[in-house]
Short mmCIF file of C-alpha atoms and ligand atoms in Angstrom, two decimals:
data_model
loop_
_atom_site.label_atom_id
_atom_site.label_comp_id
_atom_site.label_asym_id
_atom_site.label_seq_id
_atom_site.Cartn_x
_atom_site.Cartn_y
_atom_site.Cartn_z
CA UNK A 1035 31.01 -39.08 -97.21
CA UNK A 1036 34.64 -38.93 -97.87
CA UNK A 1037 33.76 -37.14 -101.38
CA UNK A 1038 31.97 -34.61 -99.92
CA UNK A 1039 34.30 -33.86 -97.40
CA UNK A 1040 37.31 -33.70 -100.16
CA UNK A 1041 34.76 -30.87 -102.06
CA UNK A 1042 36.09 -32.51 -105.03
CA UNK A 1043 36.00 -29.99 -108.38
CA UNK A 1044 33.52 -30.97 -111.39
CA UNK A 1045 34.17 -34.38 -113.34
CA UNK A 1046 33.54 -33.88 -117.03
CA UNK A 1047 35.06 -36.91 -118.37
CA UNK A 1048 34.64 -40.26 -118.69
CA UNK A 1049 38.14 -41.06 -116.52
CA UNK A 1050 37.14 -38.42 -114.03
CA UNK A 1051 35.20 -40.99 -111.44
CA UNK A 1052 38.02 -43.52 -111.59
CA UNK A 1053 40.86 -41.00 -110.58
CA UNK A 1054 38.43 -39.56 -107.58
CA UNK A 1055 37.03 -42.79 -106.62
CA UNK A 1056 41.26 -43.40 -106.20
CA UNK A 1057 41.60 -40.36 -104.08
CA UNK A 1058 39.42 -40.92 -101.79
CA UNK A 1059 40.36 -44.70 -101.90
CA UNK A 1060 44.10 -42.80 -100.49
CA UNK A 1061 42.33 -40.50 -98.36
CA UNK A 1062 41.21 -44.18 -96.27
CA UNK A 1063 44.22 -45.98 -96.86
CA UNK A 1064 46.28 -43.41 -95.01
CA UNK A 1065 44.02 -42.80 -92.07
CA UNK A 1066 44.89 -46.02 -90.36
CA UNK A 1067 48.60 -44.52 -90.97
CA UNK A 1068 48.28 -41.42 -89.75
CA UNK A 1069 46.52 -42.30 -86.43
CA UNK A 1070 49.62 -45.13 -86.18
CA UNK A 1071 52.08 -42.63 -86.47
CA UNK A 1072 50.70 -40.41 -84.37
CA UNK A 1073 49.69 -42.91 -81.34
CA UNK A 1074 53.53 -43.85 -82.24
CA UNK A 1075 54.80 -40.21 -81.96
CA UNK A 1076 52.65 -39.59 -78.63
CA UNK A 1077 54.12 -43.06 -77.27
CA UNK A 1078 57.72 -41.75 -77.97
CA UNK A 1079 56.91 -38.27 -75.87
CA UNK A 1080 55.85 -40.21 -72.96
CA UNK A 1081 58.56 -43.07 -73.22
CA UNK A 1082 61.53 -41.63 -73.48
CA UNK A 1083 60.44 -38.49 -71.27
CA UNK A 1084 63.53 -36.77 -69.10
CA UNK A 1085 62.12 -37.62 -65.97
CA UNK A 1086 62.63 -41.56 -67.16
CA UNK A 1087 66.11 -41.38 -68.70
CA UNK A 1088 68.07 -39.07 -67.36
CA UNK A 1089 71.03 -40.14 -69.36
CA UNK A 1090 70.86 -40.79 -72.92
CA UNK A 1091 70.95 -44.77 -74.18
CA UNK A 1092 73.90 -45.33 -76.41
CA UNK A 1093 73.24 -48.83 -77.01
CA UNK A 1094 70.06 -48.05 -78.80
CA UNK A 1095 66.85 -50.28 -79.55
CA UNK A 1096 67.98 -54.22 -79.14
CA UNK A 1097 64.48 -55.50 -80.12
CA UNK A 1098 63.04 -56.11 -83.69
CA UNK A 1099 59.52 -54.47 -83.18
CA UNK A 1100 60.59 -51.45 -85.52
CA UNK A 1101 61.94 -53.57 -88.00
CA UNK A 1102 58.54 -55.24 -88.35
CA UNK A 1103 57.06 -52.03 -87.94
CA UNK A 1104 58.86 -50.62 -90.88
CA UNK A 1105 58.00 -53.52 -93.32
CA UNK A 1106 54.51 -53.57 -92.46
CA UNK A 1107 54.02 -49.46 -93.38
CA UNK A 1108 56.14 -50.68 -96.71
CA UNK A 1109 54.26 -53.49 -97.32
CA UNK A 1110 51.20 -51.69 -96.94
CA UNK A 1111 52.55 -48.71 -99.19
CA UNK A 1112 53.28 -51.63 -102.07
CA UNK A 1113 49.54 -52.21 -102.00
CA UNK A 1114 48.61 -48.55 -102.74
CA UNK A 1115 51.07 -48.23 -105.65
CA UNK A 1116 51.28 -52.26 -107.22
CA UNK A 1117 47.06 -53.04 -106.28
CA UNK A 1118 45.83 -49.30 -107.11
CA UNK A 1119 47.91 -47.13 -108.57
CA UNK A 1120 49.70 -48.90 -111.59
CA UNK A 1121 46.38 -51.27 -112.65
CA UNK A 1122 45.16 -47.45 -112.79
CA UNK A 1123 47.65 -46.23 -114.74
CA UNK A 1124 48.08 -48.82 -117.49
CA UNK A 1125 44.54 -49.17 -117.99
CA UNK A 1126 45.29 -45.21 -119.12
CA UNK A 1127 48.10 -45.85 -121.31
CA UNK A 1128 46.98 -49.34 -123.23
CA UNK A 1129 43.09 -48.61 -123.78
CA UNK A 1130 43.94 -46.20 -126.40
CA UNK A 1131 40.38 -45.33 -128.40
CA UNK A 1132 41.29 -45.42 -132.19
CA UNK A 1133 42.29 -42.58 -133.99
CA UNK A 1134 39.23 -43.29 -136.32
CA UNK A 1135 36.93 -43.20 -133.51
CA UNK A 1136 38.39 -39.59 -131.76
CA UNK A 1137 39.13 -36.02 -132.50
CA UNK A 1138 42.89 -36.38 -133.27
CA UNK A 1139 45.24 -33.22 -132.66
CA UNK A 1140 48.70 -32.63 -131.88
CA UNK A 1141 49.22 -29.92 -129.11
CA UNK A 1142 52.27 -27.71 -128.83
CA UNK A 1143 53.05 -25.58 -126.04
CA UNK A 1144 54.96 -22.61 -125.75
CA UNK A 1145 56.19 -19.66 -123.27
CA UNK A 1146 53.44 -18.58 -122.53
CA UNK A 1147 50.37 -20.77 -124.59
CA UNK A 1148 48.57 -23.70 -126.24
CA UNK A 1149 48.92 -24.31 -130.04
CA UNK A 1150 46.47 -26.64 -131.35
CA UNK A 1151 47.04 -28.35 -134.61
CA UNK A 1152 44.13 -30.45 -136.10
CA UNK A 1153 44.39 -32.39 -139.12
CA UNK A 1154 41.28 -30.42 -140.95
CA UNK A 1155 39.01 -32.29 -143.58
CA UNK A 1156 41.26 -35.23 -145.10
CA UNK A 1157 42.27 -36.12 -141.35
CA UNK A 1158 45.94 -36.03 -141.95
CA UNK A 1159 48.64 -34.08 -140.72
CA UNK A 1160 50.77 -32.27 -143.16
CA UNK A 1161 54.63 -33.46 -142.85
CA UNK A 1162 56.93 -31.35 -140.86
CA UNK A 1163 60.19 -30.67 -141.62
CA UNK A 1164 62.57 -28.25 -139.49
CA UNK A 1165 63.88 -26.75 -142.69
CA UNK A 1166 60.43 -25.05 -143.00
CA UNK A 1167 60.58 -23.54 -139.85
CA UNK A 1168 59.92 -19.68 -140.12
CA UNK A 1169 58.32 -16.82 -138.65
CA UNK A 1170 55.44 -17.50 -140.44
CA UNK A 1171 55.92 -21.20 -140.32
CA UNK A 1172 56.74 -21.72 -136.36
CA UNK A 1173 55.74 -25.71 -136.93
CA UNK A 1174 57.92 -26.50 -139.91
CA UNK A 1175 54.74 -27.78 -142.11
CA UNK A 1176 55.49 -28.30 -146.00
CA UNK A 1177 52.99 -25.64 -147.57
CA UNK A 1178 53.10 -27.31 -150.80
CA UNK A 1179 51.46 -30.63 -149.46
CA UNK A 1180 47.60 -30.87 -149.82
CA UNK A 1181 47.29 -32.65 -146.25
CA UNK A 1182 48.76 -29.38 -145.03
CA UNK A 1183 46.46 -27.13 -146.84
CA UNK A 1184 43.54 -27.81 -144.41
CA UNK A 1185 45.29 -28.08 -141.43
CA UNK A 1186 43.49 -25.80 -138.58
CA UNK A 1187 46.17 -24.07 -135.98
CA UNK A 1188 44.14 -22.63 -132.83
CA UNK A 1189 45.73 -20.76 -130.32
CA UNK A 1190 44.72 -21.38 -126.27
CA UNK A 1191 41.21 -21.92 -127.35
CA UNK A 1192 40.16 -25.51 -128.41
CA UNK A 1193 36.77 -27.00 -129.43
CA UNK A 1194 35.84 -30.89 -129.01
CA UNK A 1195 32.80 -32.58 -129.33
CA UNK A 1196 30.94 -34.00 -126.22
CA UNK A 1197 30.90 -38.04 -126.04
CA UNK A 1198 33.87 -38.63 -128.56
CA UNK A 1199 37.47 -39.41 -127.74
CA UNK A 1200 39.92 -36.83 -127.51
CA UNK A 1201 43.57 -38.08 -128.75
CA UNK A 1202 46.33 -35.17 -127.96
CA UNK A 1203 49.75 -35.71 -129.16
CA UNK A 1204 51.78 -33.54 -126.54
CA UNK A 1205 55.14 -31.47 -127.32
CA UNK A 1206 56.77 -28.36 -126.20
CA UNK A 1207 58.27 -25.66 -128.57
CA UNK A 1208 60.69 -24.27 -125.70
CA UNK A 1209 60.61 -25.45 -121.98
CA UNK A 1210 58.89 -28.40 -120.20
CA UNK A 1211 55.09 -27.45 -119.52
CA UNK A 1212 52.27 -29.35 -118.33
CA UNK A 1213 48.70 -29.54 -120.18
CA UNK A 1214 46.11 -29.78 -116.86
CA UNK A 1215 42.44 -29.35 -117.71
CA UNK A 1216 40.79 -30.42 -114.09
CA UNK A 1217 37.35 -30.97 -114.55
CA UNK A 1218 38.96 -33.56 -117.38
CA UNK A 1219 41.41 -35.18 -115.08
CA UNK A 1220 44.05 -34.68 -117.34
CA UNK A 1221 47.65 -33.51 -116.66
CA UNK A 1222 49.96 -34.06 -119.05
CA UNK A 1223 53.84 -32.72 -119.34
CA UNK A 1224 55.05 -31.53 -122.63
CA UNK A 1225 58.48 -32.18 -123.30
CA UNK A 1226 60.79 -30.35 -126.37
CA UNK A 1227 61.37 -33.01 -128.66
CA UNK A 1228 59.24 -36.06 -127.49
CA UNK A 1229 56.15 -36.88 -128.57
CA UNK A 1230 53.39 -37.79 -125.78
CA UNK A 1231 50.10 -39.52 -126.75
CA UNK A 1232 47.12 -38.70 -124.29
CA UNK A 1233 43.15 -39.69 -124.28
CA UNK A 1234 40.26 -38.76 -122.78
CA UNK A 1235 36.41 -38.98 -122.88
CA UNK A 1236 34.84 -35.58 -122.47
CA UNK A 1237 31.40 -36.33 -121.43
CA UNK A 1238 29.44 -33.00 -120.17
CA UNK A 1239 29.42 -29.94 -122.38
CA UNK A 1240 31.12 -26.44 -121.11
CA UNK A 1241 33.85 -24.31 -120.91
CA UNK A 1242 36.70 -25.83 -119.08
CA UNK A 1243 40.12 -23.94 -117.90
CA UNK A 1244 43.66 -24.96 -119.21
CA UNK A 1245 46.14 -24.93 -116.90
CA UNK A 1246 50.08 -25.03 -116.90
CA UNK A 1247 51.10 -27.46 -114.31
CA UNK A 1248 54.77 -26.88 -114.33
CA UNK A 1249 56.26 -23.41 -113.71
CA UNK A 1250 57.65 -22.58 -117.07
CA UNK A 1251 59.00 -18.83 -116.61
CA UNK A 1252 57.68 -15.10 -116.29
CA UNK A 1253 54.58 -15.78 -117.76
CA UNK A 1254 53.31 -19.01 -116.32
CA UNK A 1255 50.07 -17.79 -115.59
CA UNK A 1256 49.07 -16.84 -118.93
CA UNK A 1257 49.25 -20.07 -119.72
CA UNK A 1258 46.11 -20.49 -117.91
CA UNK A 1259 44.05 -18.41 -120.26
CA UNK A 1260 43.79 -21.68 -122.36
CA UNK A 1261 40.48 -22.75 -122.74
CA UNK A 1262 38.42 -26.16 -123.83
CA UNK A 1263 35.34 -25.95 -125.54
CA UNK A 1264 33.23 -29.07 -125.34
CA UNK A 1265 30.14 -28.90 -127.65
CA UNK A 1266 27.81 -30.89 -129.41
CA UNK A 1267 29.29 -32.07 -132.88
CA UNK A 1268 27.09 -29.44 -135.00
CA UNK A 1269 28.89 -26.82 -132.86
CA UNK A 1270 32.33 -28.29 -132.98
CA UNK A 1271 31.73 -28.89 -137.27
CA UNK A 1272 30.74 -25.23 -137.09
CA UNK A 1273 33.72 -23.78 -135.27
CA UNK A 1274 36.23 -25.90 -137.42
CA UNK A 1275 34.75 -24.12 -140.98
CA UNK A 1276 35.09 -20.69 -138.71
CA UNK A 1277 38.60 -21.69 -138.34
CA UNK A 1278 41.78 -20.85 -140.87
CA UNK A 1279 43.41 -23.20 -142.53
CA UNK A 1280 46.74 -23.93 -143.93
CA UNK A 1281 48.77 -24.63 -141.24
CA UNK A 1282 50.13 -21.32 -139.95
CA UNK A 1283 50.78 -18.69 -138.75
CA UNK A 1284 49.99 -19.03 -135.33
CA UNK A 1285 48.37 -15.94 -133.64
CA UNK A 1286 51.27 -14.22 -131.35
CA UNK A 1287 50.21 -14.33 -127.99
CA UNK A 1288 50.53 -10.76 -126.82
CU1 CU B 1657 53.86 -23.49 -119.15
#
């Protein structure tokens, strides 16, 4: 009932149910809390109306019924984020799939796009240096390694293959951003200079939206032209030979 009445978007991953099965689990949980508050707020009115206290009470409340009051909303708050929310959470971060067993990339945003690097055939990443770093070069790859000769660089489009593990190793050439792909359940930042690991399970095929979820300057919104492609593996082998190899350069995003 609740799920309908929250219209909830798509789920196209694995995840997906979990996170809106904890939603709606909220949604519940704070019903009880808002009717308390309310019935609490409606008590006040009527208590401490003018026509009862004419003259303001500067000794204040002498009994311990808000004190109790307070520790039971905490209390009750400590369930939501110790019994739901952080089993949730590292159940996300510790049941990492294997990098044999997923479609490994590292993802690098930008003002104002996505750049996806895949490791191409040999499945390994070329090394990076920043003394490579160029125009031509914006990741820094060595061009003289063979792991970087079949690297594939897309730009705000990305293809994955239905029913396998998707690992995305999150960074940020410029400002914080925020990879959010919705029907996924997935929102990750993307910080300059750290390197965030992120999974998920896409498990129905389509074209899903990319979204920036942190305001990251003038052209923000652009960043929501970003696009994920989720296709049977045929289709996803298929657009990987389509794409160029080598490692650079990305595709200027004007
Ligand atoms: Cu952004």
């Amino acid at each position: 009932m609740m799920e309908k009445l929250l219209n909830l978007p798509v789920v196209a991953s694995e995840h997906g149910r979990a996170v809106d099965q904890f939603v709606v689990l909220v949604h519940w949980l704070m019903a009880p809390l808002f009717v308390g508050w309310l019935l609490f707020f409606l008590y006040t009115l009527w208590r401490f109306r003018s026509s009862r206290n004419r003259k303001a009470d500067y000794a204040g409340v002498q009994g311990h019924a808000s004190t109790w009051l307070e520790l039971a909303v905490v209390s009750f708050e400590g369930v939501l984020l110790i019994g739901f929310a952080i089993p949730l959470w590292a159940r996300a971060v510790d049941d990492f799939p294997l990098e044999k067993d997923a479609t490994v990339m590292r993802v690098v945003a930008e003002q104002f796009g996505w750049n996806y690097i895949l490791p191409g055939k040999d499945g390994k990443f070329g090394p990076q240096d920043l003394a490579f770093i160029s125009a031509e070069n914006p990741f820094g790859f060595d061009k003289s390694k063979p792991e970087t000769k079949d690297n594939i660089i897309a730009v705000n489009e990305i293809h994955v293959p239905v029913g396998k593990h998707v690992i995305m190793n999150f960074s940020s050439k410029d400002v914080i951003h925020s990879f959010k792909v919705v029907p996924m359940r997935v929102t990750q930042d993307c910080i300059p200079g750290i390197n965030i690991p992120q999974h998920f399970l896409p498990t129905k095929e389509g074209k899903y939206q990319v979204i920036c979820a942190q305001l990251c300057g003038n052209g923000h919104a652009a960043m929501a032209q970003g696009v994920v492609v989720v296709e049977p593996q045929a289709a996803f082998d298929a657009w990987l030979e389509s794409k160029a190899t080598g490692g650079g350069p990305a595709t200027s995003f004007e």
